[in-house]
DNA sequence: GCCGTTTTCGGCCCGACTGTTTTCAGTCG
């Protein structure tokens, strides 16, 4: 049975939307959203947790929600949802996605005009019925029309690897602006989340209003969504929204904390403040009117009795409860080598020597060339004869550069549908490192895929499993598999699991890395580079590793050369 | 609807910007 976590999470979000449109109690609605978030964050199959009776142990899931999940897993329905849908049209949920349309507007349009879906809304706008709604004026109408236009053309969330470089460029150009003392990137970008909704920028300046006005007049700005004394929102090219917040020096730390989020982490901190009879907001931590602290993030966390928490951990995934036993997170400088890359021999765009020089430039102590195997025909996979020739070439190049870097000869070998490996054992014995990856039959059942990966790990030559779930973020779902079984088997067979650092993959993903670390599995971070420039993608691997709570010792390619080379054989 | 060890009842984060409101609701961060 396929994992139903996402499906169930979205049902709870939908129930929350329906309840909100029908004017239910806001806290109850919040509970549904919290439950949905908790389910989205699960690394394990919700059905397995339900069967083990572990659902109610999850924070945010109580008796009532547990019952609903059980009902859904058994019958495919939740009666509470069915009842709600008899009252509230399902099509209204879509209307909430329009910027500027909230639950109140949707509810009045529904009750007073009979609007039940997107089509009905468009019609009521066209016929002029819509402007007859109470509190509705020409500006609001215009705004909603723009919002409607936006959701029809917008492609949704963007990938970290696309947006972060853009944000960093904007950051640099703003830093040069007069009157601006500091510019920091906040929000999901600072937390290095795999997908990004918008760019959040925090500015330290004294004359906020002036600065914001100046920024909204930049030529890159396509549309000004709002402009006030302390914050502004604009849209730039590619429909990227930029939210800008300006605060003075004494509030910079608290504002950065607020603006980094995530929202649930913020609420947790604010609740700690409340318990101490204080108030936390973006301007500082206050006892009545008196500011206790606010200049730095460290100061805020310290006053609340917490160590500073790395932004990558601020997801309300246990970082506050475990604040005093947080891992010492891996850093970019800890990486001693890149172990997954392609060359012209298969589908890469650079020569062996170019890739070697790229790795030397990164300061690595070792590297590994891993071109594709026979069955990856479209990717120029090497048949045994070509592999043998490639081995000679890589060894030769290795000799030339041996003073600067240890060049390992490996392969990214296909795992066949039944778990057999594309090269025979004798051939693999000639390689320093075999990463085995699935490139076909991605839609296999969870049972088959799990069995396939376990079988691959049983091969003594298979040192690591490449991009284990085969997802392409926003394009292709992860293949179904029993992650707990795979992680356990990786530990048992002493097989490494890859964290593929390409920002389209980031596979294993953060919550799976955390699960792997807890089970004692070892991770290999590889860029899967197809050219020199992509070697830079290691940064995304590090960010994701940190989001997965990984320490240096969890990652094999942090070991110094001599120690690492000893581990090449399982 | 969830949660808790000073609570099993009664809280649940807090603030900015906009528009049409003549005093603040709605939406969003
Ligand atoms: N306290 C509090 N902070 C919030 C709330 N909404 C947003 N924030 C803070 C935390 C967020 O990380 C930050 C930026 O808001 P965004 O809507 O841009 O969210 P974020 O960047 O986390 O995710 P995104 O990728 O943009 O969807 O503002 C809220 O309701 N309460
Ligand atoms: Mg954001
Ligand atoms: Mg934002
Ligand atoms: Zn691959």
XYZ file of C-alpha atoms (C1' of nucleotides) and ligand atoms in Angstrom:
633
model
C 0.000 0.000 0.000
C 1.305 3.370 -0.970
C 2.124 5.914 1.726
C -0.960 7.941 2.428
C 0.637 10.605 4.608
C 0.399 13.437 2.084
C -3.146 12.522 1.148
C -4.275 12.501 4.775
C -2.453 15.719 5.617
C -4.164 17.492 2.733
C -7.543 16.199 3.888
C -7.019 17.773 7.300
C -5.948 21.019 5.671
C -9.081 20.887 3.580
C -11.279 20.288 6.622
C -9.618 23.321 8.229
C -10.435 25.433 5.160
C -14.034 24.267 5.092
C -14.439 24.959 8.808
C -12.930 28.395 8.388
C -15.322 29.275 5.582
C -18.218 28.141 7.737
C -16.999 30.422 10.537
C -15.920 27.811 13.053
C -13.811 28.478 16.128
C -10.339 29.604 15.054
C -8.496 27.419 17.568
C -10.264 24.320 16.428
C -9.338 25.161 12.851
C -5.768 25.640 13.968
C -5.763 22.165 15.480
C -6.587 20.633 12.111
C -3.761 22.600 10.487
C -1.346 21.533 13.217
C -2.352 17.910 12.747
C -1.815 18.248 9.001
C 1.651 19.714 9.522
C 2.546 16.952 11.979
C 1.518 14.338 9.426
C 3.439 16.032 6.599
C 6.572 15.953 8.750
C 6.351 12.232 9.516
C 9.184 10.195 8.105
C 7.268 6.957 8.534
C 4.124 5.561 6.960
C 1.090 6.834 8.844
C -0.661 3.485 8.396
C 2.238 1.728 10.100
C 2.120 4.193 12.984
C -1.621 3.708 13.267
C -1.249 -0.060 13.295
C 1.374 0.237 16.029
C -0.923 2.479 18.073
C 1.589 5.320 17.994
C -0.522 8.043 16.426
C -1.598 9.798 19.605
C 2.028 10.069 20.710
C 2.546 12.590 17.936
C 2.244 16.151 19.158
C -0.760 17.780 17.503
C -2.676 14.539 17.050
C -5.186 13.848 19.801
C -7.961 11.315 20.281
C -10.342 12.905 17.806
C -7.824 13.153 15.017
C -6.545 9.655 15.664
C -10.106 8.339 15.277
C -10.489 10.213 12.005
C -7.239 8.797 10.660
C -8.316 5.287 11.627
C -11.656 5.807 9.946
C -9.964 7.050 6.803
C -7.503 4.186 6.633
C -10.328 1.671 7.044
C -13.115 3.152 4.964
C -11.431 5.740 2.746
C -13.719 8.382 4.213
C -14.022 10.671 7.213
C -17.660 11.178 8.155
C -16.963 14.581 9.694
C -15.592 15.692 6.335
C -18.515 14.209 4.432
C -20.963 16.048 6.694
C -19.063 19.277 6.220
C -19.147 18.871 2.440
C -22.928 18.566 2.565
C -22.966 22.096 3.977
C -20.022 23.812 2.311
C -19.253 23.474 -1.425
C -15.901 21.848 -2.073
C -15.020 24.367 -4.804
C -14.714 27.158 -2.246
C -11.445 25.708 -0.969
C -9.752 26.689 -4.240
C -10.890 30.294 -3.831
C -8.817 30.597 -0.641
C -5.678 30.177 -2.736
C -6.311 33.527 -4.423
C -4.175 36.211 -2.764
C -6.494 38.761 -1.229
C -9.370 36.292 -0.854
C -9.697 35.067 2.704
C -12.336 32.945 4.425
C -14.627 35.892 5.188
C -14.773 37.098 1.607
C -15.281 33.582 0.297
C -18.095 32.991 2.791
C -19.991 36.184 1.908
C -19.594 35.582 -1.823
C -20.988 32.108 -1.301
C -23.857 33.096 0.986
C -24.919 36.293 -0.780
C -24.126 35.527 -4.411
C -24.175 31.748 -4.522
C -20.530 31.568 -5.635
C -19.444 27.943 -5.240
C -16.204 27.684 -7.182
C -13.655 29.490 -9.343
C -16.026 29.633 -12.281
C -18.753 31.203 -10.156
C -16.335 33.801 -8.850
C -15.183 34.780 -12.331
C -18.792 35.102 -13.432
C -19.791 37.259 -10.478
C -16.823 39.502 -11.157
C -17.784 39.819 -14.800
C -21.451 40.546 -14.186
C -20.615 43.136 -11.540
C -22.515 41.213 -8.859
C -19.353 40.903 -6.825
C -18.982 44.616 -6.124
C -22.361 44.637 -4.408
C -20.947 42.685 -1.504
C -20.680 44.635 1.769
C -17.259 46.176 2.324
C -16.339 45.651 -1.314
C -14.893 48.522 -3.323
C -13.044 49.058 -6.612
C -9.562 48.560 -5.098
C -10.451 45.253 -3.505
C -12.034 44.046 -6.722
C -8.938 45.013 -8.658
C -6.775 43.203 -6.120
C -8.806 40.014 -6.366
C -8.700 40.115 -10.167
C -4.926 40.414 -9.996
C -4.807 37.553 -7.508
C -6.924 35.407 -9.808
C -4.610 36.160 -12.687
C -1.627 35.317 -10.484
C -2.776 31.841 -9.436
C -3.650 30.870 -12.983
C -0.177 31.729 -14.271
C 1.909 30.924 -11.174
C 3.795 27.648 -10.992
C 3.790 27.555 -7.197
C 6.774 27.049 -4.933
C 10.266 27.291 -6.366
C 13.394 25.300 -5.653
C 16.049 26.412 -3.164
C 18.813 26.134 -5.768
C 16.979 28.560 -8.044
C 15.923 31.168 -5.503
C 18.864 31.308 -3.079
C 21.346 32.687 -5.646
C 18.810 35.324 -6.707
C 18.233 36.320 -3.076
C 21.964 36.543 -2.431
C 22.364 38.846 -5.418
C 19.608 41.135 -4.165
C 21.170 41.061 -0.712
C 24.511 42.201 -2.116
C 23.011 45.048 -4.111
C 20.954 46.264 -1.139
C 24.022 46.262 1.071
C 25.487 48.973 -1.117
C 22.484 51.236 -0.615
C 23.003 54.304 1.547
C 21.303 54.212 4.929
C 21.247 50.409 5.066
C 23.407 48.929 7.808
C 22.622 45.238 7.502
C 20.737 42.969 5.131
C 19.935 39.383 6.067
C 17.959 36.731 4.256
C 15.199 35.272 6.447
C 12.255 32.906 6.062
C 12.419 29.507 4.405
C 15.571 30.572 2.538
C 17.496 31.063 5.761
C 16.177 27.748 7.010
C 17.381 26.281 3.674
C 14.072 24.581 3.015
C 13.948 22.542 -0.187
C 11.177 24.668 -1.678
C 10.681 28.384 -1.301
C 7.511 30.462 -1.349
C 9.094 33.912 -1.422
C 12.241 35.871 -0.588
C 12.189 37.396 2.904
C 14.736 40.143 3.512
C 15.455 41.888 6.797
C 17.102 45.289 6.739
C 18.591 47.281 9.569
C 18.108 50.989 9.026
C 16.833 53.994 10.879
C 14.721 55.592 8.187
C 12.648 52.585 7.178
C 9.956 54.371 5.252
C 12.407 56.166 2.958
C 14.448 53.025 2.330
C 11.389 50.965 1.487
C 10.126 53.597 -0.937
C 13.490 53.651 -2.675
C 13.538 49.844 -2.984
C 10.068 49.673 -4.475
C 11.305 52.037 -7.179
C 14.049 49.646 -8.321
C 13.784 48.764 -12.037
C 13.570 45.034 -11.248
C 10.302 45.584 -9.369
C 7.350 44.554 -11.536
C 4.608 45.210 -9.042
C 4.317 46.759 -5.585
C 1.965 44.655 -3.485
C 2.185 46.768 -0.346
C 4.312 49.561 1.042
C 4.346 50.775 4.631
C 6.631 52.250 7.272
C 8.271 48.977 8.335
C 7.511 46.493 5.600
C 6.880 46.210 1.891
C 6.100 43.440 -0.568
C 6.991 43.482 -4.220
C 7.007 41.100 -7.141
C 10.071 40.847 -9.344
C 10.811 38.778 -12.458
C 9.583 35.181 -12.650
C 6.736 36.102 -10.294
C 9.026 35.940 -7.298
C 7.620 37.790 -4.317
C 10.032 39.672 -2.086
C 8.950 40.621 1.438
C 11.106 43.284 3.027
C 11.102 44.231 6.670
C 13.043 47.147 8.154
C 13.888 47.528 11.847
C 16.323 49.602 13.918
C 19.464 48.173 15.510
C 17.943 47.428 18.924
C 15.378 45.104 17.317
C 17.508 43.402 14.703
C 17.964 40.120 16.571
C 14.324 39.715 17.514
C 13.246 40.691 14.008
C 15.633 38.166 12.460
C 14.268 35.521 14.819
C 10.699 36.411 13.866
C 11.395 36.631 10.152
C 13.296 33.338 10.053
C 10.473 31.355 11.540
C 9.112 28.989 10.911
C 5.741 30.117 12.134
C 5.310 27.149 14.488
C 8.788 27.639 15.927
C 7.918 31.304 16.531
C 4.714 30.380 18.300
C 6.585 27.922 20.505
C 9.056 30.625 21.544
C 6.276 33.126 22.134
C 4.489 30.645 24.364
C 7.635 30.194 26.441
C 7.755 33.976 26.833
C 4.111 34.039 27.919
C 4.794 31.429 30.604
C 7.459 33.741 31.970
C 4.946 36.617 31.881
C 6.846 38.252 29.030
C 5.979 39.113 25.462
C 8.022 38.226 22.386
C 7.534 39.961 19.061
C 9.734 41.208 16.229
C 10.755 44.262 18.256
C 12.163 42.400 21.214
C 11.443 40.451 24.350
C 9.445 42.576 26.786
C 8.478 42.598 30.428
C 5.501 44.947 30.314
C 6.860 47.924 28.377
C 10.503 47.278 29.191
C 12.686 45.670 26.523
C 14.729 42.863 28.053
C 16.667 42.106 24.891
C 16.397 42.322 21.104
C 19.754 43.200 19.521
C 20.764 39.619 18.794
C 19.119 36.255 18.241
C 21.454 34.708 20.824
C 20.144 37.171 23.392
C 16.523 36.240 22.696
C 17.138 32.495 22.925
C 19.329 32.897 26.013
C 16.736 34.934 27.912
C 14.173 32.240 27.111
C 16.537 29.659 28.597
C 17.601 28.153 25.270
C 20.850 27.905 23.343
C 20.896 29.617 19.948
C 19.237 27.222 17.509
C 20.544 26.918 13.946
C 17.999 28.208 11.397
C 17.937 24.841 9.597
C 16.477 23.265 12.731
C 13.709 25.804 13.280
C 10.872 23.690 11.955
C 9.140 22.747 15.200
C 10.449 19.215 14.829
C 11.679 18.803 18.388
C 14.414 21.461 18.368
C 12.921 23.291 21.346
C 12.198 20.254 23.540
C 15.698 18.930 22.800
C 17.402 22.303 22.779
C 20.038 21.189 25.243
C 21.001 18.064 23.320
C 21.018 19.371 19.779
C 23.618 17.856 17.448
C 26.737 19.767 16.531
C 25.729 20.215 12.920
C 27.978 19.408 9.984
C 29.496 22.369 8.114
C 30.697 22.922 4.564
C 34.347 22.920 5.675
C 33.939 19.400 7.074
C 33.545 17.911 3.594
C 36.775 16.295 2.432
C 35.677 14.886 -0.893
C 32.951 14.542 -3.506
C 32.075 10.959 -4.385
C 29.419 11.188 -7.078
C 30.126 12.771 -10.461
C 29.909 12.027 -14.172
C 32.240 12.747 -17.095
C 32.102 12.787 -20.887
C 32.389 9.006 -20.737
C 28.668 8.819 -19.900
C 26.339 11.831 -19.704
C 28.686 14.389 -18.130
C 29.864 17.487 -19.958
C 33.467 17.673 -18.720
C 36.565 15.512 -19.029
C 38.066 13.453 -16.240
C 40.871 15.969 -15.842
C 38.485 18.911 -15.709
C 36.499 17.279 -12.932
C 39.696 16.501 -11.037
C 40.875 20.078 -11.290
C 37.452 21.240 -10.152
C 37.722 19.068 -7.052
C 41.264 20.242 -6.346
C 40.015 23.818 -6.550
C 37.469 22.923 -3.885
C 40.319 21.818 -1.639
C 39.142 18.198 -1.489
C 41.471 15.397 -0.375
C 39.705 12.796 -2.467
C 37.057 12.372 -5.136
C 35.389 9.635 -7.092
C 34.352 9.394 -10.741
C 31.041 7.543 -11.014
C 29.736 7.270 -14.557
C 26.633 5.300 -15.497
C 26.504 1.565 -16.191
C 25.440 -0.477 -19.245
C 21.682 -0.436 -18.835
C 21.471 3.379 -18.586
C 21.670 3.616 -22.360
C 20.142 7.077 -22.748
C 22.667 8.384 -20.232
C 25.559 6.911 -22.190
C 26.121 4.111 -19.704
C 29.395 2.215 -20.068
C 29.350 -1.442 -21.084
C 32.028 -3.638 -19.432
C 34.597 -3.056 -22.179
C 34.154 0.692 -22.121
C 34.243 0.632 -18.323
C 37.598 -1.164 -18.397
C 38.945 1.477 -20.754
C 37.517 4.212 -18.526
C 39.184 2.629 -15.503
C 42.549 2.900 -17.297
C 41.933 6.549 -18.167
C 40.897 7.496 -14.652
C 43.832 5.639 -13.115
C 46.187 7.436 -15.493
C 44.730 10.833 -14.614
C 44.848 9.862 -10.960
C 48.580 9.293 -11.195
C 49.078 12.692 -12.759
C 47.271 14.464 -9.929
C 48.078 12.136 -7.050
C 50.017 14.750 -5.124
C 46.973 17.022 -4.944
C 44.088 14.620 -4.571
C 43.227 10.932 -4.351
C 41.245 10.107 -7.484
C 38.996 7.113 -6.942
C 37.461 5.104 -9.736
C 33.861 4.194 -9.154
C 30.555 3.825 -10.890
C 26.926 4.676 -10.422
C 25.640 1.226 -11.275
C 22.004 0.545 -12.098
C 19.932 -1.649 -9.840
C 17.817 -3.943 -12.026
C 14.101 -4.439 -11.410
C 14.801 -7.534 -9.325
C 17.611 -6.000 -7.267
C 20.492 -7.486 -9.244
C 23.359 -5.114 -10.051
C 24.157 -4.136 -13.624
C 27.856 -5.132 -13.492
C 29.084 -8.550 -12.412
C 31.057 -9.001 -9.229
C 34.429 -9.481 -10.940
C 34.080 -6.144 -12.722
C 32.931 -4.313 -9.609
C 35.932 -5.723 -7.767
C 38.085 -3.541 -10.007
C 36.314 -0.401 -8.789
C 37.131 1.584 -5.659
C 33.547 2.581 -4.962
C 30.193 1.376 -6.244
C 27.133 3.542 -5.798
C 24.080 1.552 -6.801
C 21.058 3.524 -7.986
C 17.585 2.892 -9.295
C 16.967 4.502 -12.694
C 14.129 2.332 -14.007
C 10.850 0.954 -12.759
C 10.399 3.864 -10.373
C 6.710 3.101 -10.055
C 7.153 -0.328 -8.508
C 5.093 -1.195 -5.469
C 6.522 -0.370 -2.078
C 7.107 -4.067 -1.392
C 8.972 -4.618 -4.671
C 11.041 -1.454 -4.394
C 11.983 -2.177 -0.800
C 12.965 -5.723 -1.665
C 14.942 -4.430 -4.629
C 16.956 -2.007 -2.522
C 17.566 -4.555 0.237
C 18.839 -7.016 -2.348
C 21.163 -4.387 -3.783
C 22.583 -3.704 -0.335
C 23.233 -7.412 0.133
C 25.768 -7.268 -2.681
C 29.183 -6.988 -1.009
C 30.436 -4.616 -3.703
C 27.625 -2.115 -3.294
C 29.094 0.506 -0.973
C 26.249 3.040 -1.194
C 22.731 3.503 -2.506
C 22.432 6.594 -4.730
C 19.472 9.019 -4.488
C 17.442 6.332 -2.693
C 13.912 7.627 -3.331
C 14.514 8.939 -6.875
C 12.356 11.987 -6.384
C 12.650 15.145 -8.480
C 11.275 17.923 -6.308
C 8.084 19.356 -7.754
C 8.254 17.017 -10.763
C 8.389 13.411 -9.698
C 7.230 11.901 -6.436
C 9.568 9.741 -4.409
C 9.199 6.053 -5.213
C 7.211 4.106 -2.640
C 9.355 2.191 -0.169
C 9.605 1.117 3.449
C 12.191 3.634 4.613
C 12.575 2.148 8.085
C 13.424 -1.248 6.569
C 15.882 0.314 4.136
C 17.644 2.281 6.846
C 17.867 -0.776 9.090
C 19.295 -2.858 6.296
C 21.806 -0.143 5.467
C 23.017 -0.339 9.061
C 23.082 -4.160 9.048
C 24.948 -4.472 5.764
C 27.180 -1.471 6.448
C 25.951 0.209 3.277
C 25.976 3.996 3.037
C 22.926 5.968 1.955
C 23.457 8.913 -0.336
C 22.308 12.427 0.275
C 22.281 13.538 -3.347
C 23.143 17.230 -3.137
C 21.575 18.340 -6.384
C 18.870 20.840 -5.463
C 16.365 19.093 -7.711
C 16.826 15.873 -5.721
C 18.047 16.436 -2.142
C 17.569 12.715 -1.674
C 17.470 11.393 1.068
C 15.467 14.336 2.328
C 15.738 16.025 5.711
C 13.292 13.945 7.763
C 14.667 10.702 6.318
C 18.208 11.788 7.162
C 17.110 12.408 10.721
C 15.545 8.971 10.833
C 18.721 7.442 9.360
C 20.938 9.200 11.876
C 18.796 7.996 14.762
C 19.176 4.430 13.481
C 22.945 4.833 13.156
C 23.164 4.752 9.364
C 26.055 6.479 7.582
C 25.461 9.059 4.885
C 27.479 9.913 1.789
C 26.924 13.394 0.377
C 27.552 13.544 -3.370
C 26.834 16.270 -5.900
C 26.005 13.990 -8.842
C 27.806 16.641 -10.895
C 27.668 16.527 -14.669
C 30.060 19.465 -15.005
C 32.521 21.444 -12.899
C 30.083 24.177 -11.954
C 27.737 21.647 -10.333
C 30.416 20.736 -7.809
C 29.135 23.874 -6.065
C 25.900 22.033 -5.300
C 27.650 20.532 -2.297
C 26.333 23.523 -0.351
C 22.755 22.289 -0.811
C 23.810 18.889 0.430
C 25.244 20.470 3.562
C 22.138 22.560 4.149
C 19.912 19.516 3.836
C 22.198 17.438 6.040
C 21.877 20.131 8.693
C 18.095 20.088 8.317
C 18.388 16.357 8.932
C 20.264 17.021 12.199
C 23.438 15.385 10.845
C 26.784 15.755 12.532
C 30.192 15.361 10.943
C 30.468 11.814 12.224
C 27.266 10.787 10.422
C 28.745 11.656 7.023
C 31.501 9.474 5.572
C 33.029 11.997 3.219
C 34.040 14.180 6.142
C 36.749 11.680 7.055
C 40.337 12.587 6.246
C 41.813 10.822 3.221
C 43.605 7.976 4.987
C 40.691 7.077 7.208
C 38.235 7.282 4.354
C 40.293 5.077 2.049
C 40.232 2.357 4.698
C 36.450 2.237 4.495
C 36.141 1.557 0.771
C 35.512 -2.141 1.345
C 32.445 -3.034 3.388
C -9.351 20.106 18.631
C -5.132 19.883 21.572
C -2.740 20.216 25.754
C -1.034 20.125 30.694
C 2.801 18.404 36.772
C 1.221 25.161 39.902
C -4.299 23.317 34.928
C -8.578 17.943 32.921
C -10.783 23.690 32.135
C -9.536 27.303 29.814
C -6.187 28.878 27.491
C -4.423 28.855 22.404
C 1.387 34.460 19.039
C 1.446 38.909 17.750
C 1.798 42.710 14.575
C 1.687 45.489 9.676
C -0.824 47.107 5.748
C -5.030 47.980 3.075
C -9.490 49.634 2.046
C -13.801 51.726 2.975
C -15.334 51.462 8.046
C -15.909 56.932 10.164
C -13.323 53.214 14.024
C -11.717 48.479 12.300
C -12.189 43.978 9.841
C -9.777 41.216 6.777
C -5.657 39.337 5.111
C -1.150 38.347 5.443
C 3.668 37.945 7.471
N 4.833 34.871 14.799
C 4.471 34.651 13.530
N 5.397 34.671 12.583
C 5.011 34.434 11.325
C 3.678 34.175 10.960
N 3.629 33.998 9.634
C 4.883 34.116 9.204
N 5.725 34.391 10.207
C 7.177 34.585 10.144
C 7.861 33.228 10.126
C 8.122 33.005 8.676
O 9.207 32.140 8.452
C 8.428 34.416 8.222
C 8.272 34.613 6.745
O 6.965 34.287 6.369
P 6.661 33.466 5.047
O 5.196 33.465 4.851
O 7.472 34.024 3.941
O 7.047 31.978 5.402
P 8.367 31.147 5.134
O 9.435 32.005 4.574
O 8.686 30.447 6.391
O 7.940 30.046 4.073
P 7.685 30.271 2.510
O 8.674 29.433 1.811
O 7.839 31.705 2.212
O 6.308 29.774 2.282
O 7.524 35.233 8.951
C 2.703 34.163 11.990
O 1.509 33.921 11.768
N 3.153 34.407 13.262
Mg 9.067 33.155 2.934
Mg 7.265 36.102 3.210
Zn 21.579 8.616 -10.797
